[in-house]
Short mmCIF file of C-alpha atoms in Angstrom, two decimals:
data_model
loop_
_atom_site.label_atom_id
_atom_site.label_comp_id
_atom_site.label_asym_id
_atom_site.label_seq_id
_atom_site.Cartn_x
_atom_site.Cartn_y
_atom_site.Cartn_z
CA MET A 103 168.92 217.44 243.44
CA LYS A 104 169.03 213.79 242.63
CA LYS A 105 170.96 211.74 245.07
CA LYS A 106 174.01 209.95 244.10
CA LEU A 107 174.05 206.27 243.92
CA SER A 108 176.19 205.53 247.01
CA GLU A 109 173.71 207.67 248.97
CA GLU A 110 170.78 206.04 247.41
CA LEU A 111 171.94 202.39 248.04
CA SER A 112 173.12 203.39 251.72
CA TRP A 113 169.46 204.96 252.38
CA ARG A 114 167.62 201.77 251.26
CA GLY A 115 169.82 199.42 253.13
CA PHE A 116 171.79 197.80 250.44
CA VAL A 117 175.15 198.29 251.71
CA ASN A 118 176.97 195.44 253.68
CA GLN A 119 180.71 194.43 252.77
CA THR A 120 182.51 195.66 249.74
CA THR A 121 186.07 195.86 248.44
CA TYR A 122 185.64 199.85 247.89
CA THR A 123 187.67 201.56 250.32
CA ASP A 124 185.36 204.75 249.42
CA LEU A 125 181.77 203.99 248.56
CA ARG A 126 181.61 207.10 246.43
CA LYS A 127 183.90 205.22 244.05
CA ILE A 128 180.43 204.04 242.30
CA ASP A 129 179.23 207.74 241.84
CA THR A 130 182.26 209.10 239.53
CA THR A 131 182.49 206.57 236.60
CA THR A 132 180.17 204.21 234.63
CA ILE A 133 180.82 200.64 235.67
CA THR A 134 180.25 197.31 233.71
CA PHE A 135 178.75 195.06 236.71
CA TYR A 136 177.36 191.60 236.76
CA TRP A 137 175.23 189.61 239.34
CA GLY A 138 174.81 185.90 239.26
CA VAL A 139 171.74 183.80 239.65
CA ASP A 140 171.94 179.93 240.25
CA PRO A 141 169.01 178.47 238.50
CA SER A 142 168.26 175.71 240.93
CA ALA A 143 164.59 176.67 240.61
CA SER A 144 162.33 177.69 238.10
CA SER A 145 161.50 180.82 239.83
CA MET A 146 162.92 183.69 241.89
CA THR A 147 161.71 184.25 245.85
CA VAL A 148 161.16 187.46 247.30
CA GLY A 149 164.74 186.92 248.90
CA ASN A 150 165.95 186.79 245.40
CA LEU A 151 164.00 189.98 244.60
CA ALA A 152 165.98 192.24 246.83
CA ILE A 153 169.14 191.76 245.12
CA ALA A 154 167.38 192.47 241.72
CA MET A 155 166.21 195.73 243.41
CA MET A 156 169.41 196.72 244.14
CA VAL A 157 170.68 195.67 240.73
CA ARG A 158 167.85 198.27 239.31
CA HIS A 159 169.17 201.09 241.01
CA PHE A 160 172.72 200.34 239.73
CA ILE A 161 171.29 200.75 236.23
CA ASP A 162 169.07 203.61 237.06
CA TYR A 163 172.20 205.30 237.78
CA GLY A 164 173.61 204.56 234.31
CA HIS A 165 175.95 201.50 235.20
CA LYS A 166 175.86 198.66 232.82
CA PRO A 167 174.35 195.22 233.80
CA VAL A 168 175.16 191.79 232.72
CA LEU A 169 173.12 189.06 234.15
CA LEU A 170 174.86 185.63 234.43
CA VAL A 171 172.33 182.80 234.55
CA GLY A 172 174.57 179.77 235.66
CA GLY A 173 173.78 176.90 233.30
CA ALA A 174 177.29 175.33 234.44
CA THR A 175 176.93 176.09 238.00
CA GLY A 176 173.42 175.22 238.31
CA LEU A 177 174.51 171.81 237.28
CA ILE A 178 176.68 171.69 240.50
CA GLY A 179 174.63 173.80 243.00
CA ASP A 180 176.12 176.55 245.44
CA PRO A 181 177.08 174.61 248.60
CA ASP A 182 177.35 177.91 250.59
CA GLY A 183 174.99 177.78 253.65
CA LYS A 184 173.92 174.33 252.94
CA THR A 185 174.33 172.03 255.80
CA ARG A 186 174.50 168.84 253.46
CA GLU A 187 174.97 167.96 249.60
CA ARG A 188 172.94 169.26 247.16
CA ASP A 189 170.91 166.95 245.03
CA LEU A 190 171.94 167.23 241.47
CA ILE A 191 169.25 168.44 238.90
CA THR A 192 169.71 167.59 234.89
CA LYS A 193 170.24 169.71 232.14
CA GLU A 194 167.10 169.96 231.03
CA GLU A 195 165.83 171.18 234.45
CA VAL A 196 168.54 173.82 234.33
CA GLU A 197 167.35 175.17 231.02
CA ARG A 198 163.72 175.21 232.15
CA ASN A 199 164.58 177.13 235.34
CA LYS A 200 166.90 179.53 233.22
CA ALA A 201 163.88 180.44 230.86
CA GLY A 202 161.69 181.14 233.89
CA ILE A 203 164.12 183.19 235.67
CA VAL A 204 165.28 185.18 232.59
CA ALA A 205 161.39 186.02 232.00
CA GLN A 206 160.80 187.40 235.55
CA TYR A 207 163.84 189.84 235.23
CA LYS A 208 162.45 190.99 231.87
CA GLN A 209 159.16 191.77 233.67
CA ILE A 210 161.05 193.56 236.65
CA PHE A 211 163.44 195.43 234.45
CA ASP A 212 160.77 196.06 231.77
CA GLY A 213 162.27 198.22 228.76
CA LEU A 214 165.60 198.15 230.31
CA ASP A 215 168.63 196.87 228.14
CA ILE A 216 170.02 193.89 230.00
CA GLU A 217 172.66 191.61 228.69
CA VAL A 218 172.14 187.83 229.57
CA VAL A 219 175.16 185.34 229.56
CA ASP A 220 175.39 181.64 230.61
CA ASN A 221 178.60 180.57 232.09
CA TYR A 222 177.79 176.96 230.62
CA ASP A 223 178.73 178.72 227.13
CA TRP A 224 182.49 179.07 228.24
CA PHE A 225 182.45 176.06 230.49
CA LYS A 226 181.35 173.38 228.10
CA ASP A 227 184.42 173.47 225.91
CA ILE A 228 187.43 173.99 228.81
CA GLY A 229 189.00 170.61 229.61
CA TYR A 230 189.60 169.49 233.10
CA LEU A 231 193.57 169.42 232.84
CA GLN A 232 193.07 172.95 231.02
CA PHE A 233 191.14 174.26 233.84
CA LEU A 234 193.62 172.93 236.62
CA ARG A 235 196.53 174.27 234.89
CA ASP A 236 195.24 177.79 233.98
CA ILE A 237 192.87 178.22 237.17
CA GLY A 238 193.40 175.54 239.86
CA LYS A 239 197.03 176.37 239.71
CA HIS A 240 196.46 180.00 241.14
CA VAL A 241 193.85 179.38 243.75
CA PRO A 242 195.46 178.88 247.18
CA MET A 243 193.82 175.80 249.13
CA ARG A 244 194.27 177.71 252.03
CA GLN A 245 191.86 180.27 250.80
CA MET A 246 189.29 177.44 250.08
CA LEU A 247 189.23 175.52 253.13
CA GLY A 248 189.13 178.66 255.03
CA ARG A 249 185.58 179.24 254.09
CA ASP A 250 183.01 178.96 257.06
CA PHE A 251 180.87 176.39 255.13
CA VAL A 252 183.59 173.99 254.44
CA GLN A 253 185.03 174.24 257.82
CA SER A 254 181.23 173.43 259.08
CA ARG A 255 180.79 170.49 256.60
CA LEU A 256 184.23 168.98 257.42
CA SER A 257 183.76 169.21 261.38
CA GLU A 258 183.07 166.70 263.43
CA GLY A 259 179.12 165.91 263.17
CA GLY A 260 179.21 167.75 259.62
CA ALA A 261 177.58 166.06 256.35
CA GLY A 262 180.88 166.20 254.60
CA ILE A 263 181.36 167.80 251.15
CA SER A 264 181.97 166.42 247.66
CA TYR A 265 184.98 167.66 245.44
CA ALA A 266 182.29 169.06 243.17
CA GLU A 267 180.86 171.44 245.76
CA PHE A 268 184.19 172.19 247.18
CA SER A 269 185.20 173.61 243.72
CA TYR A 270 182.12 175.52 243.21
CA ALA A 271 184.10 178.77 244.28
CA LEU A 272 186.70 177.88 241.50
CA ILE A 273 183.92 177.93 238.88
CA GLN A 274 182.50 181.46 240.17
CA GLY A 275 185.68 182.76 240.47
CA TYR A 276 186.50 181.86 236.72
CA ASP A 277 183.11 183.74 235.61
CA PHE A 278 184.52 186.81 237.17
CA LEU A 279 187.75 186.37 235.19
CA HIS A 280 186.21 185.56 232.07
CA LEU A 281 183.74 188.52 232.23
CA HIS A 282 186.31 190.88 233.19
CA LYS A 283 188.25 189.78 230.02
CA LYS A 284 185.55 189.43 227.62
CA LYS A 285 183.02 192.29 228.69
CA GLY A 286 185.04 194.61 230.84
CA VAL A 287 183.37 193.57 233.97
CA ASP A 288 184.57 195.31 237.10
CA LEU A 289 182.41 194.86 239.75
CA GLN A 290 180.16 191.84 241.01
CA VAL A 291 177.06 192.63 242.99
CA CYS A 292 175.52 190.28 245.20
CA GLY A 293 173.85 189.20 248.78
CA SER A 294 176.19 188.72 251.74
CA ASP A 295 175.93 185.10 251.57
CA GLN A 296 177.86 185.20 248.22
CA TRP A 297 180.70 187.45 249.65
CA GLY A 298 183.11 184.56 249.68
CA ASN A 299 182.61 183.18 246.17
CA SER A 300 182.75 186.88 245.01
CA ILE A 301 186.23 187.67 246.74
CA ALA A 302 187.42 184.27 245.19
CA GLY A 303 186.92 185.91 241.83
CA VAL A 304 188.68 189.16 242.86
CA ASP A 305 191.61 187.24 244.27
CA LEU A 306 191.75 185.30 240.53
CA VAL A 307 191.44 188.36 238.65
CA ARG A 308 194.40 189.79 240.50
CA ARG A 309 196.50 187.18 240.37
CA LEU A 310 196.04 186.38 236.51
CA THR A 311 195.75 189.99 235.09
CA GLY A 312 197.21 192.09 237.87
CA ASP A 313 193.77 194.22 237.49
CA ALA A 314 191.58 195.31 240.65
CA VAL A 315 188.15 194.36 240.55
CA HIS A 316 185.53 194.94 243.12
CA VAL A 317 182.64 193.45 244.95
CA TRP A 318 179.45 195.06 246.49
CA SER A 319 177.18 193.17 248.64
CA ALA A 320 173.89 193.88 250.27
CA PRO A 321 172.67 192.27 253.83
CA LEU A 322 170.21 189.43 253.65
CA VAL A 323 166.64 190.43 254.49
CA VAL A 324 165.69 189.83 257.67
CA ASN A 325 162.28 189.57 259.01
CA LYS A 326 162.91 192.01 262.33
CA SER A 327 159.79 190.14 264.24
CA THR A 328 161.16 186.64 264.00
CA GLY A 329 164.91 186.97 262.95
CA THR A 330 164.77 184.84 260.16
CA LYS A 331 165.55 185.16 256.69
CA PHE A 332 162.80 187.03 254.86
CA GLY A 333 160.90 185.21 252.28
CA LYS A 334 159.30 182.56 254.14
CA SER A 335 155.77 182.05 255.36
CA GLU A 336 153.78 179.21 256.94
CA ASP A 337 152.99 177.77 253.42
CA GLY A 338 156.99 177.82 252.61
CA ALA A 339 158.80 180.34 250.05
CA ILE A 340 157.04 183.08 248.65
CA TRP A 341 157.74 182.64 244.78
CA LEU A 342 157.73 185.36 241.77
CA ASP A 343 155.99 182.87 239.64
CA ASN A 344 152.23 182.94 239.96
CA SER A 345 151.77 179.14 239.44
CA LEU A 346 153.86 178.65 242.64
CA THR A 347 152.50 181.51 244.48
CA SER A 348 149.51 183.05 243.21
CA VAL A 349 149.09 186.78 242.57
CA TYR A 350 146.62 187.00 245.28
CA LYS A 351 148.72 185.27 247.98
CA PHE A 352 151.45 187.22 246.72
CA TYR A 353 149.73 190.57 247.50
CA GLN A 354 148.39 189.10 250.76
CA PHE A 355 152.11 188.40 251.96
CA TRP A 356 153.17 191.92 251.63
CA LEU A 357 149.90 193.07 253.28
CA ASN A 358 150.39 191.32 256.15
CA VAL A 359 153.96 192.66 256.78
CA ASP A 360 154.57 193.81 260.34
CA ASP A 361 154.60 197.39 261.62
CA ILE A 362 158.14 197.17 262.52
CA SER A 363 159.69 196.10 258.92
CA VAL A 364 157.22 197.79 256.98
CA GLU A 365 159.49 200.87 256.36
CA ASP A 366 162.58 198.80 255.54
CA PHE A 367 160.78 196.81 253.00
CA LEU A 368 159.10 200.21 251.23
CA LYS A 369 162.88 201.13 250.75
CA ILE A 370 164.04 197.57 249.55
CA TYR A 371 161.30 196.43 247.41
CA THR A 372 159.88 199.60 245.84
CA LEU A 373 161.09 202.37 243.26
CA LEU A 374 159.14 204.79 245.39
CA SER A 375 161.27 207.95 246.33
CA LYS A 376 162.38 209.18 249.86
CA ASP A 377 159.83 211.77 249.64
CA GLU A 378 157.21 209.31 248.72
CA ILE A 379 158.07 206.77 251.36
CA LEU A 380 158.23 209.35 254.20
CA ALA A 381 154.77 210.69 253.31
CA THR A 382 153.38 207.13 253.41
CA MET A 383 155.19 206.31 256.70
CA GLU A 384 153.66 209.53 258.02
CA GLN A 385 150.35 208.81 257.06
CA PHE A 386 150.74 205.18 258.76
CA GLN A 387 152.15 206.62 262.06
CA ASN A 388 149.03 208.88 262.21
CA ASP A 389 146.93 205.65 261.96
CA ARG A 390 148.50 202.33 262.23
CA GLY A 391 145.37 200.62 262.08
CA SER A 392 144.92 201.78 258.41
CA ARG A 393 147.75 199.78 257.48
CA ALA A 394 148.53 202.37 254.80
CA ALA A 395 152.12 201.49 254.64
CA GLN A 396 151.28 197.98 254.00
CA LYS A 397 148.91 198.64 251.32
CA VAL A 398 151.35 200.88 249.31
CA LEU A 399 153.75 198.07 249.75
CA ALA A 400 151.67 195.28 248.53
CA PHE A 401 150.52 197.26 245.77
CA GLU A 402 153.69 198.54 244.33
CA VAL A 403 155.71 195.12 244.62
CA THR A 404 152.92 193.42 243.00
CA LYS A 405 152.61 195.78 240.28
CA LEU A 406 156.47 195.51 239.69
CA VAL A 407 156.58 191.82 239.67
CA HIS A 408 153.09 191.01 237.98
CA GLY A 409 152.07 194.11 236.30
CA GLN A 410 149.72 197.26 236.94
CA LYS A 411 146.53 195.29 235.71
CA ARG A 412 147.00 192.22 237.78
CA ALA A 413 147.99 194.36 240.92
CA GLN A 414 144.80 196.41 240.66
CA THR A 415 142.66 193.24 240.29
CA VAL A 416 144.08 191.74 243.63
CA LYS A 417 143.82 195.09 245.56
CA SER A 418 140.19 195.19 244.42
CA ALA A 419 139.57 191.67 245.38
CA SER A 420 141.29 192.31 248.70
CA ASP A 421 139.75 195.58 249.45
CA ALA A 422 136.25 193.84 248.79
CA LEU A 423 136.84 191.25 251.44
CA PHE A 424 138.49 193.34 254.13
CA GLY A 425 136.01 196.13 254.08
CA GLN A 426 137.36 198.82 251.85
CA GLY A 427 135.10 198.15 248.81
CA ARG A 428 131.95 196.46 248.04
CA PHE A 429 132.01 193.15 246.92
CA HIS A 430 129.07 193.45 244.34
CA ASP A 431 131.23 196.05 242.65
CA LEU A 432 133.90 193.94 241.70
CA ASP A 433 134.46 192.75 237.90
CA GLU A 434 134.40 189.06 236.68
CA GLN A 435 138.52 188.86 236.94
CA ALA A 436 138.30 190.08 240.52
CA ILE A 437 135.59 187.47 241.29
CA LYS A 438 137.38 184.62 239.57
CA VAL A 439 140.51 185.44 241.56
CA LEU A 440 138.56 185.21 244.82
CA LYS A 441 136.95 181.81 243.54
CA GLN A 442 140.41 180.35 243.12
CA GLU A 443 141.43 181.72 246.66
CA LEU A 444 138.38 180.93 248.88
CA PRO A 445 135.92 178.12 249.19
CA VAL A 446 133.00 178.46 246.90
CA VAL A 447 129.58 176.85 248.24
CA LYS A 448 125.98 176.92 246.91
CA ALA A 449 123.37 178.86 248.67
CA SER A 450 120.97 176.94 250.98
CA GLU A 451 117.80 178.06 253.03
CA ASP A 452 120.07 176.82 256.30
CA ILE A 453 122.77 179.21 256.98
CA TYR A 454 124.17 176.76 259.50
CA ASP A 455 124.54 174.21 256.43
CA VAL A 456 126.24 176.71 254.41
CA LEU A 457 128.68 177.85 257.33
CA VAL A 458 129.94 174.08 257.88
CA SER A 459 130.09 173.49 254.07
CA ALA A 460 131.89 176.80 253.43
CA ASN A 461 134.52 175.38 256.59
CA LEU A 462 133.60 178.69 258.43
CA ALA A 463 132.29 176.29 261.18
CA GLN A 464 133.09 172.84 262.53
CA SER A 465 129.56 172.10 263.06
CA LYS A 466 125.95 173.36 263.06
CA SER A 467 126.01 173.97 266.85
CA GLU A 468 129.26 176.11 266.55
CA ALA A 469 127.69 177.67 263.57
CA ARG A 470 124.74 178.87 265.41
CA THR A 471 127.08 180.20 268.22
CA PHE A 472 128.88 182.29 265.71
CA VAL A 473 125.73 183.71 264.37
CA GLN A 474 124.24 184.53 267.88
CA SER A 475 127.53 186.17 268.89
CA GLY A 476 127.57 188.47 265.84
CA ALA A 477 130.74 186.78 264.27
CA ILE A 478 129.13 186.05 260.88
CA SER A 479 128.60 188.72 258.15
CA LEU A 480 126.91 188.41 254.66
CA ASN A 481 127.93 190.95 252.15
CA GLY A 482 129.37 193.08 254.75
CA ASN A 483 126.24 192.94 257.14
CA LYS A 484 126.27 191.17 260.36
CA LEU A 485 123.84 188.29 260.62
CA THR A 486 121.74 188.45 263.68
CA SER A 487 119.51 185.52 263.05
CA ASP A 488 119.39 182.44 261.08
CA SER A 489 116.95 184.15 258.54
CA VAL A 490 119.12 184.99 255.44
CA SER A 491 118.60 186.12 252.20
CA PHE A 492 121.51 185.78 249.53
CA GLU A 493 121.40 188.12 246.63
CA PRO A 494 121.45 186.33 242.95
CA GLY A 495 124.98 185.40 242.00
CA ASN A 496 127.79 185.81 244.36
CA ASN A 497 127.75 186.44 248.07
CA ILE A 498 130.72 187.00 250.43
CA LEU A 499 130.36 185.09 253.67
CA LYS A 500 132.78 185.82 256.41
CA ARG A 501 133.58 184.84 260.21
CA GLY A 502 135.28 187.37 261.82
CA LYS A 503 138.20 189.72 259.97
CA ASN A 504 139.72 186.92 257.89
CA ALA A 505 137.93 183.73 257.32
CA CYS A 506 135.94 184.05 254.01
CA ALA A 507 133.75 182.07 251.60
CA ILE A 508 132.03 182.54 248.59
CA VAL A 509 128.04 181.47 248.44
CA VAL A 510 126.75 181.16 244.80
CA ALA A 511 122.83 181.75 244.89
#
């Protein structure tokens, strides 16, 4: 028997704060809900992807989605969680960012009917005095001043806050009111960092209409090993746009998830069933060295974000590099992917020169030491001497497990 949505969200870790006194309320009626995206960048990160996955479950259980891409709020920038004033971006940048984000949602929600709205459409015609009279009059200053980020910014040593950023919650609160009146929206889903802004909307709807609307928030995803917000790597944020984070690097990011977090990430970031995830974890626990859970995670998330074909290509390329497949069996597309990611050097009779050119050794003497110690392999075979025969075409040269280069003969 299929689980109820409240059970599904609880099991997957998508329950944080909510205005519902009984979580089962979402199981008994069809709800029109919305979630908002601030187009401050042209792409979502894997942090944003977690909320998208929660949204996907609401949709799969029959609730009606409205995606708000904030053309108006994007011109201000959400100050919550920021220690200093954001830099403003232009309307052209906002439009470009909106297009990129909407395209990503269409990929993730492939085949599903999602209504997309832009709050610029209703804010562009609202006059300042009208907004103060109709909305500002009903928002208590105590509520706005009590926000944690406001207190932090106004405290001694804080960076201060502009009237524009201080008013951001008013704008978001009005979004909820507008969508409730015009679209019948009764629920906002969000990450825990948006709780304060969302509650402002609940309060505004109650004051102006007398209606009860609700918020459902998910906890921010945290790397259990480091305690930091998930979605960062040594190179920065992990983006869904392949021009910012290549499909190969995206796949590798998930492949390198630590053992303590992988089960949580399978629940959050994939659509695999409970039985499928439990079976994957059982296989993983029986042989942690196989990294079976990470491999399933990497393939499933990459498939969801970048499509089946690209996911299979980077999986094949990764398997060939790290011992699960033959390099010379790769197709042209997989070779092309690897050439974009790895150093590519020409073959030479002197293997030590090749190792230095490929940045696998700092000097010829170091290269010689690596070869003599068995740290270097060519096409999966360890080198035991400096006498090397490269195969025609592309060859894979490795130092240890992870340092690789392609040698073209």
